[in-house]
mmCIF file of C-alpha atoms in Angstrom:
data_model
loop_
_atom_site.group_PDB
_atom_site.id
_atom_site.type_symbol
_atom_site.label_atom_id
_atom_site.label_comp_id
_atom_site.label_asym_id
_atom_site.label_seq_id
_atom_site.Cartn_x
_atom_site.Cartn_y
_atom_site.Cartn_z
ATOM 1 C CA MET A 1 0.000 0.000 0.000
ATOM 2 C CA ALA A 2 2.766 2.471 0.914
ATOM 3 C CA GLU A 3 4.568 1.601 -2.298
ATOM 4 C CA THR A 4 1.474 2.439 -4.353
ATOM 5 C CA GLU A 5 1.060 5.751 -2.528
ATOM 6 C CA ARG A 6 4.713 6.592 -3.189
ATOM 7 C CA GLU A 7 4.247 5.881 -6.897
ATOM 8 C CA ASN A 8 1.134 8.093 -6.974
ATOM 9 C CA ILE A 9 2.946 10.981 -5.279
ATOM 10 C CA ARG A 10 5.817 10.671 -7.758
ATOM 11 C CA LYS A 11 3.373 10.610 -10.690
ATOM 12 C CA TRP A 12 1.498 13.680 -9.442
ATOM 13 C CA THR A 13 4.738 15.551 -8.805
ATOM 14 C CA LEU A 14 6.038 14.859 -12.305
ATOM 15 C CA GLU A 15 2.699 15.870 -13.821
ATOM 16 C CA GLY A 16 2.787 19.143 -11.897
ATOM 17 C CA LEU A 17 6.358 19.868 -12.977
ATOM 18 C CA ASP A 18 5.421 19.131 -16.577
ATOM 19 C CA THR A 19 2.432 21.469 -16.359
ATOM 20 C CA VAL A 20 4.448 24.435 -15.070
ATOM 21 C CA ALA A 21 7.259 23.724 -17.549
ATOM 22 C CA ARG A 22 4.755 24.062 -20.390
ATOM 23 C CA LYS A 23 3.789 27.447 -18.937
ATOM 24 C CA GLY A 24 7.447 28.493 -19.106
ATOM 25 C CA LYS A 25 8.063 28.417 -15.382
ATOM 26 C CA TYR A 26 10.416 26.410 -13.238
ATOM 27 C CA GLY A 27 10.785 25.628 -9.596
ATOM 28 C CA GLY A 28 13.690 25.947 -7.273
ATOM 29 C CA ARG A 29 15.463 28.672 -5.437
ATOM 30 C CA PRO A 30 15.558 32.079 -7.138
ATOM 31 C CA PRO A 31 18.975 33.221 -8.346
ATOM 32 C CA VAL A 32 21.004 35.302 -5.906
ATOM 33 C CA ILE A 33 22.758 37.337 -8.600
ATOM 34 C CA THR A 34 20.501 39.054 -11.099
ATOM 35 C CA ASP A 35 21.567 39.866 -14.655
ATOM 36 C CA ASP A 36 21.956 43.546 -13.709
ATOM 37 C CA MET A 37 24.226 42.664 -10.795
ATOM 38 C CA LEU A 38 26.350 40.398 -13.017
ATOM 39 C CA HIS A 39 26.773 43.099 -15.675
ATOM 40 C CA THR A 40 27.792 45.618 -13.003
ATOM 41 C CA VAL A 41 30.426 43.295 -11.569
ATOM 42 C CA LEU A 42 31.830 42.422 -14.996
ATOM 43 C CA ARG A 43 31.960 46.096 -15.997
ATOM 44 C CA ARG A 44 33.773 47.042 -12.802
ATOM 45 C CA LYS A 45 36.222 44.184 -13.279
ATOM 46 C CA ALA A 46 36.961 45.300 -16.846
ATOM 47 C CA LEU A 47 37.547 48.916 -15.738
ATOM 48 C CA ALA A 48 39.764 48.021 -12.761
ATOM 49 C CA SER A 49 43.491 48.425 -13.135
ATOM 50 C CA PRO A 50 45.562 45.265 -12.751
ATOM 51 C CA PRO A 51 47.214 44.829 -9.343
ATOM 52 C CA SER A 52 50.729 46.164 -9.066
ATOM 53 C CA ARG A 53 53.519 43.667 -8.663
ATOM 54 C CA SER A 54 55.545 45.237 -5.884
ATOM 55 C CA ASN A 55 57.264 41.968 -5.020
ATOM 56 C CA PRO A 56 58.120 40.179 -8.261
ATOM 57 C CA PRO A 57 59.168 36.534 -7.849
#
């Protein structure tokens, strides 16, 4: 009986995921870094001067 219930829960979960995927949505944790934040970081990195090498090897 428990095995049948487990199979039903799995089936319903997969059906629900399929339904939202067709709507163009997805589950999971939202991203921490947005596209705007990423572009800002990359721009700042590109504009930064390279570190000075005061103690060359």
